[in-house]
């Protein structure tokens, strides 16, 4: 029996309704052998973190294309506190914000055009670290 | 020696073949060449900041423009609501009440604007009410300017995702707006049947047009059920479609869409007026074709896409700015996007000839094939109970998700080339990106609270009570919504009243 490569929560925090990227990443990870839970649209950071903890995931992928990535990611990280779950973020993220997110402790940042193989490899690494 | 080149003609054709301006309008809805309306999507921050940008665009020669709304506004959430934190003024301008519309349009002569477009969908009826109220305050006849309300809430359930209420209730509100406009301001476009967002979510061209027209049928069927004549409604509509880099198929898609629409109106809806059969197209270069890598390449992509739409013939166009994969456009990028349209329209000569690719073996065959595939898919949706049933079951969302995954795999495998991403990658200089002022949110929160404190509260309460009674009785929400916005009720307050009767849409975790 093949064990899953990790359990991953793909989340859409905030009001952004663009879910193409989130769903493509969710399907890609599932086909690559991960267990994937998708939150659906419009989750508060509180709901995202509660789902991550109750589902006992190894990593969280946030998808935010509305420009609210800094505020929402900061809140998710605060709520996670000591829970050792790495967070990766995808979206429309300018370089300056990417630096800020990395300083907060975000494990990976993906903008339009990132290769899916790169995301799979980094999620696997994050799951192993988490 | 003769030096003259042959003069360009408006129409070239083969004897006996379809002409532009003739049913089924494959070759265009007009017999005379006309430049398209150049509308650029803009708006961010506070109403005052957006007002400045709009004035600059008007100065630059824009004849129609667009008000991008932030997400809280689009979803009926006021700026001081806890759910709005971090989102106020981000992807568009924050509008809470009529006071914001007054600031947004300050110093802009309404009657000089050919078309104001907006991304109001779930709140389309409120948007219409706000501009009816503004026109009344300024003593301008609303029919003297053009208002273009997206109001296509059904597509929000399969792409874009700003739905508030369940599908059926959402449909009724959208039709309230369509009905009001058809009766009172027939110069407005109360519905842009939108395929753009469906395409952007990964659809094929066939899915884009078929899903859009299937949704359009749901609106039209409800209009007809309410006793409206299709010839009263259809001429007020636009369709809003994407232009992807698939150059020839996209030219063919616009032609095919016109033919399918004309046949649908004549054969299924029994339209009598040519205006009902003429599909008016707003084309928008695909945001998803823009890359964050080597962003200047996006100028070339957008130019090619705009050229395809110009060749196919459209009524309105937007060209995306090269920095949109990185954030809201800078002013320089937005201006270059407009200049792209102007160069194509005024320097290339393309606007002098209607449907110049007609008769091309490739374009004609692709057009015929797309007509066939679109018609077949629309038939399948009808067989499954129509768009509403297919939205409620999640079928259309599932189809799109599968399509998006296929597309992503084509890019991943390199079968679909994206220059600078999966072929010819190179390090590029980082771009200067547009920054939203962090003070925006606080300013807008203060503004909405001030409006609530200073308005005549009993007037607001009475308008909202009327709204509640009307929606409970199944009457149109338009009259009470107009009364409410005139009393400076906020969008969030209006939506909250409706929610008590209509319930809320619940997100799904399927992917």
Coordinates of C-alpha atoms in Angstrom, one line a residue:
Chain A
X1 CA 0.0 0.0 0.0
X2 CA 1.3 3.4 -0.9
X3 CA 1.2 5.9 1.9
X4 CA 0.1 9.4 1.0
X5 CA 3.0 11.9 0.6
X6 CA 1.3 14.2 3.1
X7 CA -2.0 15.8 4.1
X8 CA -2.5 19.2 2.7
X9 CA -5.2 21.9 3.2
X10 CA -5.8 24.2 0.3
X11 CA -7.6 27.2 1.5
X12 CA -9.3 30.3 0.1
X13 CA -9.2 32.9 2.9
X14 CA -11.0 36.2 2.5
X15 CA -13.5 37.3 -0.1
X16 CA -11.6 36.5 -3.3
X17 CA -13.7 34.2 -5.5
X18 CA -11.0 33.2 -8.0
X19 CA -10.6 29.5 -7.4
X20 CA -9.0 28.3 -10.6
X21 CA -5.5 28.2 -9.2
X22 CA -6.6 26.7 -5.9
X23 CA -8.5 23.9 -7.6
X24 CA -5.7 23.2 -10.1
X25 CA -3.2 22.9 -7.3
X26 CA -5.6 20.8 -5.3
X27 CA -6.0 18.4 -8.2
X28 CA -2.3 18.3 -9.0
X29 CA -1.4 17.5 -5.4
X30 CA -4.1 14.8 -5.2
X31 CA -2.9 13.2 -8.5
X32 CA 0.7 13.4 -7.1
X33 CA -0.3 11.2 -4.2
X34 CA -1.2 13.7 -1.4
X35 CA -4.4 13.7 0.6
X36 CA -6.0 17.1 -0.2
X37 CA -8.7 18.9 1.7
X38 CA -10.2 22.0 0.0
X39 CA -12.0 24.6 2.1
X40 CA -14.1 26.2 -0.6
X41 CA -14.4 29.9 -1.0
X42 CA -14.6 32.7 1.6
X43 CA -13.1 31.2 4.7
X44 CA -12.0 33.4 7.6
X45 CA -8.5 32.8 8.9
X46 CA -10.1 31.3 12.0
X47 CA -12.0 28.8 9.9
X48 CA -8.8 27.9 7.9
X49 CA -6.8 27.3 11.0
X50 CA -9.6 25.3 12.7
X51 CA -9.8 23.1 9.6
X52 CA -6.0 22.6 9.5
X53 CA -5.9 21.5 13.1
X54 CA -9.0 19.3 13.0
X55 CA -7.9 17.6 9.8
X56 CA -4.3 17.3 11.2
X57 CA -2.7 18.5 8.0
X58 CA 1.0 18.6 7.3
X59 CA 0.9 21.8 5.3
X60 CA -1.5 24.7 4.4
X61 CA -1.7 26.3 0.9
X62 CA -3.4 29.6 0.9
X63 CA -4.7 31.0 -2.4
X64 CA -5.3 34.8 -2.5
X65 CA -5.6 36.9 -5.6
X66 CA -7.3 39.9 -4.2
X67 CA -4.3 41.8 -2.8
X68 CA -5.2 41.0 0.8
X69 CA -2.5 38.4 1.1
X70 CA -0.4 40.2 3.7
X71 CA -3.2 40.8 6.2
X72 CA -4.8 37.4 5.7
X73 CA -1.5 35.4 5.9
X74 CA -0.4 37.3 9.0
X75 CA -3.7 36.4 10.7
X76 CA -3.4 32.8 9.7
X77 CA 0.1 32.6 11.1
X78 CA -0.9 34.3 14.3
X79 CA -3.7 31.9 14.8
X80 CA -1.5 28.9 14.1
X81 CA 0.8 30.1 16.9
X82 CA 2.9 27.1 18.0
X83 CA 1.2 24.6 15.8
X84 CA 4.0 23.4 13.6
X85 CA 2.2 23.6 10.2
X86 CA 4.1 25.2 7.3
X87 CA 2.1 27.7 5.2
X88 CA 2.6 28.3 1.5
X89 CA 0.9 31.1 -0.4
X90 CA -0.1 31.5 -4.1
X91 CA -1.6 34.5 -5.8
X92 CA -0.9 37.9 -7.3
X93 CA 2.0 38.7 -5.0
X94 CA 4.4 41.6 -5.8
X95 CA 8.1 40.9 -4.9
X96 CA 8.1 43.4 -2.0
X97 CA 5.2 41.6 -0.4
X98 CA 6.8 38.2 -1.0
X99 CA 9.8 39.4 1.1
X100 CA 7.4 40.5 3.8
X101 CA 5.6 37.1 3.7
X102 CA 8.9 35.2 3.9
X103 CA 10.0 37.2 6.9
X104 CA 6.7 36.3 8.6
X105 CA 7.7 32.6 8.1
X106 CA 5.8 31.6 4.9
X107 CA 7.5 28.5 3.5
X108 CA 6.8 29.1 -0.2
X109 CA 5.3 31.8 -2.6
X110 CA 3.9 31.1 -6.0
X111 CA 2.8 33.6 -8.6
X112 CA 1.1 33.1 -12.0
X113 CA 3.3 30.9 -14.2
X114 CA 4.9 28.9 -11.4
X115 CA 5.5 25.3 -12.6
X116 CA 3.2 22.8 -10.9
X117 CA 6.2 20.4 -10.5
X118 CA 7.9 23.1 -8.4
X119 CA 4.8 23.4 -6.1
X120 CA 4.6 19.6 -5.7
X121 CA 8.2 19.4 -4.7
X122 CA 8.0 22.3 -2.3
X123 CA 4.8 21.0 -0.7
X124 CA 6.4 17.6 -0.2
X125 CA 9.4 19.3 1.5
X126 CA 7.1 21.4 3.6
X127 CA 5.1 18.3 4.7
X128 CA 8.4 16.6 5.7
X129 CA 9.5 19.6 7.7
X130 CA 6.1 20.2 9.3
Chain B
X1 CA 2.8 57.0 -63.6
X2 CA -0.1 55.9 -61.4
X3 CA 1.0 56.0 -57.8
X4 CA -2.3 55.2 -56.0
X5 CA -2.8 52.0 -54.1
X6 CA -6.3 50.5 -54.2
X7 CA -8.6 52.1 -51.7
X8 CA -9.8 50.0 -48.8
X9 CA -13.5 49.1 -49.0
X10 CA -15.8 48.7 -46.1
X11 CA -17.0 45.4 -47.3
X12 CA -15.5 42.6 -49.4
X13 CA -17.6 39.6 -50.3
X14 CA -18.2 36.8 -52.7
X15 CA -21.4 36.9 -54.8
X16 CA -24.4 35.5 -52.9
X17 CA -22.5 35.3 -49.6
X18 CA -23.7 36.7 -46.2
X19 CA -23.0 40.4 -45.8
X20 CA -22.1 42.3 -42.7
X21 CA -25.3 43.6 -41.0
X22 CA -27.4 40.8 -42.3
X23 CA -28.9 37.9 -40.4
X24 CA -27.4 35.8 -38.8
X25 CA -24.8 38.5 -38.3
X26 CA -21.8 36.2 -38.5
X27 CA -20.0 39.1 -40.2
X28 CA -21.0 41.7 -37.7
X29 CA -24.1 43.5 -36.6
X30 CA -23.5 46.7 -38.6
X31 CA -23.2 47.3 -42.3
X32 CA -21.0 50.3 -41.6
X33 CA -17.6 50.2 -40.1
X34 CA -17.4 52.0 -36.7
X35 CA -14.6 52.1 -34.2
X36 CA -15.3 50.3 -30.9
X37 CA -15.8 52.0 -27.6
X38 CA -12.5 52.0 -25.7
X39 CA -13.2 51.3 -22.1
X40 CA -10.4 50.6 -19.7
X41 CA -11.1 48.9 -16.4
X42 CA -10.0 51.1 -13.5
X43 CA -10.8 51.9 -9.9
X44 CA -9.1 51.4 -6.6
X45 CA -8.9 52.8 -3.1
X46 CA -11.3 55.5 -2.0
X47 CA -13.9 57.1 -4.2
X48 CA -11.9 60.3 -4.3
X49 CA -8.7 58.4 -5.5
X50 CA -10.7 56.7 -8.2
X51 CA -12.3 59.9 -9.2
X52 CA -8.8 61.3 -9.9
X53 CA -7.9 58.3 -12.1
X54 CA -11.2 58.6 -14.0
X55 CA -10.6 62.3 -14.7
X56 CA -7.1 61.4 -16.1
X57 CA -8.6 58.7 -18.3
X58 CA -11.2 61.0 -19.7
X59 CA -8.4 63.5 -20.4
X60 CA -6.6 60.8 -22.3
X61 CA -9.5 60.3 -24.7
X62 CA -11.4 57.4 -23.1
X63 CA -15.0 57.4 -24.3
X64 CA -16.4 54.9 -21.9
X65 CA -14.9 53.7 -18.7
X66 CA -15.3 51.2 -16.0
X67 CA -15.7 51.2 -12.3
X68 CA -13.9 48.3 -10.7
X69 CA -15.4 47.6 -7.3
X70 CA -13.6 46.2 -4.3
X71 CA -14.7 42.7 -3.1
X72 CA -16.6 43.9 0.0
X73 CA -18.7 46.2 -2.2
X74 CA -19.3 43.4 -4.7
X75 CA -20.5 41.1 -2.0
X76 CA -22.7 43.6 -0.2
X77 CA -20.4 44.0 2.8
X78 CA -19.8 47.5 4.2
X79 CA -16.3 48.7 4.6
X80 CA -16.5 48.7 8.4
X81 CA -17.7 45.1 8.6
X82 CA -15.2 42.7 10.2
X83 CA -15.4 40.5 7.0
X84 CA -14.0 43.4 5.0
X85 CA -10.7 43.7 6.8
X86 CA -7.7 43.8 4.4
X87 CA -10.0 43.9 1.3
X88 CA -11.2 47.5 1.3
X89 CA -10.2 49.4 -1.8
X90 CA -8.0 46.5 -3.0
X91 CA -9.3 45.2 -6.3
X92 CA -11.4 48.2 -7.0
X93 CA -13.0 51.2 -5.4
X94 CA -14.9 50.8 -2.1
X95 CA -18.5 52.0 -2.4
X96 CA -20.8 51.9 0.7
X97 CA -23.6 54.4 -0.1
X98 CA -24.8 57.1 -2.5
X99 CA -22.4 59.5 -0.8
X100 CA -19.5 57.5 -2.3
X101 CA -21.1 57.6 -5.8
X102 CA -21.4 61.4 -5.5
X103 CA -17.6 61.6 -4.7
X104 CA -16.7 59.0 -7.4
X105 CA -18.5 61.0 -10.2
X106 CA -17.6 64.5 -8.9
X107 CA -16.8 66.8 -11.7
X108 CA -17.5 64.1 -14.4
X109 CA -20.3 65.2 -16.7
X110 CA -22.5 62.1 -16.8
X111 CA -24.1 63.0 -20.2
X112 CA -20.7 63.1 -21.9
X113 CA -19.9 59.5 -21.0
X114 CA -21.0 56.9 -23.5
X115 CA -20.7 54.0 -21.2
X116 CA -19.9 53.5 -17.5
X117 CA -19.2 49.8 -16.9
X118 CA -19.2 48.1 -13.6
X119 CA -18.5 44.7 -12.0
X120 CA -21.6 44.8 -9.9
X121 CA -23.2 41.4 -10.2
X122 CA -24.7 40.2 -6.9
X123 CA -25.5 43.9 -6.2
X124 CA -26.4 44.8 -9.8
X125 CA -29.9 46.1 -8.8
X126 CA -28.3 48.3 -6.1
X127 CA -25.8 49.7 -8.6
X128 CA -28.7 50.6 -10.9
X129 CA -30.5 52.2 -8.0
X130 CA -27.4 54.3 -7.1
X131 CA -27.1 55.8 -10.6
X132 CA -30.8 56.4 -10.9
X133 CA -30.5 58.3 -7.6
X134 CA -27.4 60.2 -8.7
X135 CA -29.0 61.2 -12.0
X136 CA -32.1 62.4 -10.1
X137 CA -29.9 64.5 -7.7
X138 CA -28.0 66.1 -10.6
X139 CA -31.2 66.5 -12.6
X140 CA -29.9 64.5 -15.5
X141 CA -32.1 62.1 -17.4
X142 CA -30.5 58.7 -16.8
X143 CA -31.2 57.8 -20.4
X144 CA -28.7 60.5 -21.4
X145 CA -25.7 58.4 -20.4
X146 CA -24.8 54.8 -20.8
X147 CA -24.7 52.5 -17.8
X148 CA -23.4 49.0 -18.3
X149 CA -24.1 46.7 -15.4
X150 CA -22.5 43.3 -15.4
X151 CA -25.4 41.9 -13.3
X152 CA -24.6 38.3 -14.5
X153 CA -24.9 36.7 -11.1
X154 CA -25.4 33.2 -12.4
X155 CA -21.8 33.0 -13.8
X156 CA -20.6 33.9 -10.3
X157 CA -21.5 30.4 -9.2
X158 CA -19.2 28.8 -11.7
X159 CA -16.5 31.5 -12.0
X160 CA -15.4 34.6 -10.1
X161 CA -17.4 33.7 -6.9
X162 CA -19.0 36.8 -5.6
X163 CA -22.5 35.3 -5.2
X164 CA -24.4 36.2 -2.0
X165 CA -27.7 34.4 -2.2
X166 CA -28.6 30.9 -3.6
X167 CA -28.9 30.7 -7.4
X168 CA -32.6 31.0 -7.8
X169 CA -32.9 34.1 -5.5
X170 CA -29.9 35.6 -7.2
X171 CA -31.6 35.2 -10.6
X172 CA -34.7 36.9 -9.5
X173 CA -32.8 40.0 -8.2
X174 CA -30.8 40.2 -11.5
X175 CA -34.1 40.1 -13.4
X176 CA -35.6 42.8 -11.2
X177 CA -32.8 45.0 -12.5
X178 CA -33.2 43.9 -16.1
X179 CA -36.9 44.5 -15.9
X180 CA -36.5 48.0 -14.4
X181 CA -34.0 49.1 -17.0
X182 CA -36.0 47.7 -19.9
X183 CA -39.0 49.7 -18.7
X184 CA -37.4 52.9 -17.5
X185 CA -33.9 53.4 -19.0
X186 CA -33.7 51.3 -22.1
X187 CA -30.4 52.9 -23.1
X188 CA -28.7 51.1 -20.2
X189 CA -27.2 47.7 -20.5
X190 CA -28.7 45.9 -17.5
X191 CA -26.9 42.6 -18.2
X192 CA -23.6 41.7 -19.7
X193 CA -23.9 38.0 -20.4
X194 CA -20.4 37.1 -19.3
X195 CA -18.2 34.4 -20.7
X196 CA -15.0 36.2 -19.8
X197 CA -14.7 34.9 -16.3
X198 CA -15.8 31.4 -17.4
X199 CA -13.0 31.3 -19.9
X200 CA -10.6 32.7 -17.4
X201 CA -11.5 29.8 -15.1
X202 CA -10.2 27.4 -17.7
X203 CA -13.0 26.9 -20.1
X204 CA -12.6 26.1 -23.8
X205 CA -14.1 28.6 -26.3
X206 CA -17.0 26.3 -26.8
X207 CA -17.7 26.1 -23.0
X208 CA -17.3 29.9 -22.7
X209 CA -20.0 30.7 -25.2
X210 CA -22.3 27.8 -24.4
X211 CA -22.3 28.4 -20.7
X212 CA -22.8 32.1 -21.2
X213 CA -25.8 31.7 -23.5
X214 CA -27.2 29.0 -21.3
X215 CA -27.2 31.5 -18.4
X216 CA -28.6 34.1 -20.7
X217 CA -31.5 31.8 -21.4
X218 CA -32.3 31.5 -17.7
X219 CA -32.5 35.3 -17.5
X220 CA -34.6 35.6 -20.7
X221 CA -36.9 32.8 -19.6
X222 CA -37.7 34.6 -16.4
X223 CA -38.2 37.9 -18.3
X224 CA -40.6 36.2 -20.6
X225 CA -42.4 34.5 -17.6
X226 CA -42.9 38.0 -16.1
X227 CA -44.6 39.0 -19.3
X228 CA -41.8 41.1 -20.9
X229 CA -41.3 40.9 -24.6
X230 CA -38.0 39.5 -25.7
X231 CA -37.8 42.4 -28.2
X232 CA -37.9 44.8 -25.2
X233 CA -35.1 43.0 -23.3
X234 CA -32.7 41.5 -25.8
X235 CA -31.7 44.7 -27.5
X236 CA -30.4 46.1 -24.1
X237 CA -28.0 43.2 -23.6
X238 CA -24.3 42.8 -24.3
X239 CA -22.1 39.8 -24.1
X240 CA -18.7 40.0 -22.4
X241 CA -16.2 37.6 -23.8
X242 CA -12.5 36.9 -23.4
X243 CA -9.8 37.2 -26.1
X244 CA -7.1 34.6 -25.5
X245 CA -3.9 34.2 -27.5
X246 CA -5.6 31.5 -29.8
X247 CA -5.7 34.0 -32.6
X248 CA -7.7 32.4 -35.4
X249 CA -10.1 30.4 -33.1
X250 CA -10.8 33.6 -31.2
X251 CA -11.7 35.5 -34.4
X252 CA -13.9 32.5 -35.3
X253 CA -15.5 32.4 -31.8
X254 CA -16.8 36.0 -32.0
X255 CA -18.3 35.3 -35.4
X256 CA -19.8 32.0 -34.3
X257 CA -21.2 33.6 -31.1
X258 CA -23.1 36.2 -33.2
X259 CA -24.5 33.5 -35.5
X260 CA -25.6 31.2 -32.6
X261 CA -27.2 34.2 -30.8
X262 CA -29.1 35.4 -33.8
X263 CA -30.5 31.9 -34.4
X264 CA -31.4 31.4 -30.8
X265 CA -33.3 34.7 -30.7
X266 CA -35.1 34.1 -33.9
X267 CA -35.8 30.4 -33.6
X268 CA -36.2 29.8 -29.9
X269 CA -37.5 33.1 -28.6
X270 CA -39.4 34.3 -31.7
X271 CA -37.7 37.7 -31.8
X272 CA -39.1 40.0 -34.3
X273 CA -36.6 42.9 -34.1
X274 CA -33.2 42.7 -35.7
X275 CA -31.8 44.5 -32.7
X276 CA -32.7 41.4 -30.6
X277 CA -30.8 39.1 -32.9
X278 CA -27.7 41.3 -33.0
X279 CA -25.2 40.3 -30.4
X280 CA -23.3 43.2 -29.1
X281 CA -19.8 42.2 -27.9
X282 CA -17.6 43.6 -25.2
X283 CA -14.2 41.9 -25.7
X284 CA -11.6 41.9 -22.9
X285 CA -8.0 40.6 -23.4
X286 CA -7.5 37.5 -21.1
X287 CA -5.9 38.3 -17.8
X288 CA -4.9 34.7 -17.5
X289 CA -2.7 35.0 -20.5
X290 CA -0.5 37.5 -18.7
X291 CA 2.6 36.3 -16.9
X292 CA 4.4 37.6 -13.9
X293 CA 7.6 36.4 -15.6
X294 CA 9.0 39.0 -18.1
X295 CA 5.9 41.2 -17.8
X296 CA 6.8 43.4 -20.8
X297 CA 6.0 40.3 -23.0
X298 CA 2.4 41.0 -21.9
X299 CA 2.3 44.1 -24.1
X300 CA 2.7 41.9 -27.1
X301 CA 0.1 39.3 -26.0
X302 CA -2.5 42.0 -25.4
X303 CA -1.8 43.6 -28.8
X304 CA -2.3 40.3 -30.5
X305 CA -5.5 39.6 -28.6
X306 CA -6.8 43.1 -29.3
X307 CA -6.0 42.6 -33.0
X308 CA -8.0 39.4 -33.1
X309 CA -11.0 41.2 -31.6
X310 CA -10.6 44.1 -34.0
X311 CA -10.6 41.7 -37.0
X312 CA -13.7 39.9 -35.7
X313 CA -15.5 43.1 -35.0
X314 CA -16.6 44.1 -31.5
X315 CA -18.5 47.0 -30.0
X316 CA -16.4 47.6 -26.9
X317 CA -12.9 46.6 -25.9
X318 CA -10.6 46.5 -22.9
X319 CA -6.9 45.8 -23.2
X320 CA -5.2 44.5 -20.1
X321 CA -2.2 46.2 -18.7
X322 CA 1.2 44.4 -18.7
X323 CA 1.6 44.5 -15.0
X324 CA -1.7 42.8 -14.0
X325 CA -0.1 39.5 -13.1
X326 CA 1.7 41.5 -10.4
X327 CA -1.0 43.8 -9.1
X328 CA -3.5 46.6 -9.9
X329 CA -2.1 48.4 -13.0
X330 CA 0.2 51.5 -12.6
X331 CA -1.0 54.6 -14.4
X332 CA 1.8 54.1 -17.0
X333 CA 0.7 50.5 -17.7
X334 CA -3.0 51.5 -17.9
X335 CA -2.2 54.3 -20.4
X336 CA -0.1 52.0 -22.6
X337 CA -3.0 49.6 -22.7
X338 CA -5.3 52.3 -24.0
X339 CA -2.6 53.4 -26.5
X340 CA -2.5 49.8 -27.7
X341 CA -6.2 50.1 -28.6
X342 CA -5.7 53.5 -30.2
X343 CA -2.8 52.3 -32.4
X344 CA -4.8 49.4 -33.6
X345 CA -8.0 51.4 -34.2
X346 CA -6.5 54.5 -35.7
X347 CA -3.2 53.5 -37.4
X348 CA -3.7 50.0 -38.7
X349 CA -6.8 50.7 -40.9
X350 CA -8.5 47.6 -39.5
X351 CA -11.5 49.6 -38.5
X352 CA -12.2 50.6 -42.1
X353 CA -13.1 47.1 -43.3
X354 CA -15.8 44.9 -41.8
X355 CA -14.9 41.3 -41.0
X356 CA -11.9 41.2 -43.3
X357 CA -11.1 37.5 -42.6
X358 CA -14.4 36.3 -44.0
X359 CA -13.8 33.9 -46.8
X360 CA -10.6 32.6 -45.3
X361 CA -10.9 28.8 -45.4
X362 CA -9.5 28.5 -41.9
X363 CA -11.7 31.1 -40.3
X364 CA -14.9 30.1 -42.1
X365 CA -14.4 26.4 -41.2
X366 CA -13.5 27.2 -37.6
X367 CA -16.6 29.4 -37.4
X368 CA -18.9 26.6 -38.6
X369 CA -17.3 24.1 -36.3
X370 CA -17.7 26.4 -33.3
X371 CA -21.3 27.1 -34.1
X372 CA -21.8 23.3 -34.1
X373 CA -20.0 22.6 -30.9
X374 CA -21.5 25.6 -29.0
X375 CA -25.0 24.6 -30.1
X376 CA -24.5 21.0 -29.1
X377 CA -23.2 21.9 -25.7
X378 CA -26.1 24.3 -25.1
X379 CA -28.5 21.5 -26.1
X380 CA -26.8 19.2 -23.5
X381 CA -27.3 21.9 -20.8
X382 CA -31.0 22.3 -21.7
X383 CA -31.4 18.5 -21.7
X384 CA -30.1 18.6 -18.1
X385 CA -32.7 21.1 -17.0
X386 CA -31.0 24.4 -18.1
X387 CA -28.3 26.5 -16.5
X388 CA -30.0 26.9 -13.1
X389 CA -30.3 23.2 -12.6
X390 CA -26.7 22.6 -13.7
X391 CA -25.5 25.4 -11.4
X392 CA -27.4 24.0 -8.4
X393 CA -26.0 20.5 -9.0
X394 CA -22.4 21.8 -9.3
X395 CA -22.1 20.2 -12.8
X396 CA -20.8 23.4 -14.5
X397 CA -18.3 24.1 -11.8
X398 CA -17.0 20.6 -12.0
X399 CA -16.7 20.7 -15.8
X400 CA -14.7 24.0 -15.5
X401 CA -12.4 22.6 -12.8
X402 CA -11.6 19.6 -15.0
X403 CA -11.0 22.0 -18.0
X404 CA -8.6 24.2 -15.9
X405 CA -6.7 21.1 -14.9
X406 CA -6.3 20.0 -18.5
X407 CA -5.1 23.5 -19.5
X408 CA -2.6 23.6 -16.6
X409 CA -1.2 20.2 -17.6
X410 CA -0.7 21.4 -21.2
X411 CA 1.4 24.3 -20.0
X412 CA 3.2 22.1 -17.5
X413 CA 4.2 19.6 -20.2
X414 CA 5.2 22.3 -22.6
X415 CA 2.6 21.3 -25.2
X416 CA 1.2 24.8 -24.8
X417 CA 4.1 27.3 -25.0
X418 CA 4.1 30.3 -22.7
X419 CA 7.1 32.4 -23.6
X420 CA 9.2 33.3 -20.6
X421 CA 7.5 30.7 -18.5
X422 CA 7.9 27.2 -20.0
X423 CA 10.1 28.3 -22.9
X424 CA 12.8 30.9 -23.1
X425 CA 12.8 31.7 -19.4
X426 CA 15.1 34.5 -18.3
X427 CA 15.6 36.7 -15.3
X428 CA 13.8 40.0 -15.7
X429 CA 14.2 43.3 -13.9
X430 CA 11.6 43.6 -11.2
X431 CA 8.8 46.0 -12.1
X432 CA 7.6 49.0 -10.2
X433 CA 4.2 47.9 -9.0
X434 CA 1.2 49.9 -7.9
X435 CA 0.8 50.1 -4.2
X436 CA -2.6 50.6 -2.5
X437 CA -2.3 53.2 0.2
X438 CA -2.7 51.4 3.6
X439 CA -4.6 54.4 4.9
X440 CA -7.5 53.7 2.4
X441 CA -9.3 51.2 4.6
X442 CA -9.3 53.5 7.7
X443 CA -10.5 56.4 5.6
X444 CA -13.4 54.5 4.1
X445 CA -14.4 53.0 7.4
X446 CA -14.5 56.5 8.8
X447 CA -16.5 57.7 5.8
X448 CA -19.3 55.1 6.0
X449 CA -19.7 55.7 9.8
X450 CA -20.0 59.4 9.2
X451 CA -22.7 58.7 6.6
X452 CA -24.7 56.6 9.0
X453 CA -24.4 59.2 11.7
X454 CA -25.5 62.1 9.6
X455 CA -28.4 60.7 7.5
X456 CA -32.1 60.9 8.3
X457 CA -32.5 57.5 10.1
X458 CA -36.3 57.3 10.1
X459 CA -36.2 57.7 6.2
X460 CA -33.7 54.8 6.0
X461 CA -35.8 52.6 8.3
X462 CA -38.9 53.2 6.4
X463 CA -37.2 52.4 3.0
X464 CA -35.7 49.3 4.4
X465 CA -39.0 48.2 5.9
X466 CA -40.6 48.7 2.4
X467 CA -37.8 46.6 0.9
X468 CA -38.4 43.8 3.4
X469 CA -42.1 43.8 2.6
X470 CA -41.5 43.8 -1.1
X471 CA -39.1 41.0 -1.2
X472 CA -41.3 38.9 1.2
X473 CA -44.2 39.5 -1.2
X474 CA -42.1 38.5 -4.3
X475 CA -42.3 42.0 -5.7
X476 CA -39.4 43.7 -7.6
X477 CA -36.9 45.1 -5.2
X478 CA -36.0 48.0 -7.5
X479 CA -38.5 50.7 -6.2
X480 CA -37.6 50.2 -2.5
X481 CA -33.9 49.9 -3.3
X482 CA -33.9 53.3 -5.0
X483 CA -35.8 54.8 -2.1
X484 CA -33.2 53.2 0.3
X485 CA -30.1 54.5 -1.5
X486 CA -31.7 57.9 -1.8
X487 CA -31.9 57.9 2.0
X488 CA -28.2 56.9 2.2
X489 CA -28.9 53.3 3.3
X490 CA -25.6 51.4 2.8
X491 CA -25.2 48.5 0.4
X492 CA -24.5 46.2 3.4
X493 CA -27.8 47.2 5.1
X494 CA -29.8 46.6 1.9
X495 CA -28.2 43.1 1.4
X496 CA -28.8 42.3 5.1
X497 CA -32.5 42.9 4.7
X498 CA -32.7 40.7 1.7
X499 CA -30.7 38.0 3.4
X500 CA -33.3 37.6 6.1
X501 CA -35.7 36.4 3.3
X502 CA -33.5 34.8 0.7
X503 CA -30.9 33.0 2.8
X504 CA -27.2 32.7 2.0
X505 CA -25.2 30.7 -0.5
X506 CA -23.0 28.1 1.2
X507 CA -19.5 27.4 -0.3
X508 CA -18.7 23.9 -1.4
X509 CA -15.5 22.0 -0.8
X510 CA -15.5 20.1 -4.1
X511 CA -12.6 20.5 -6.5

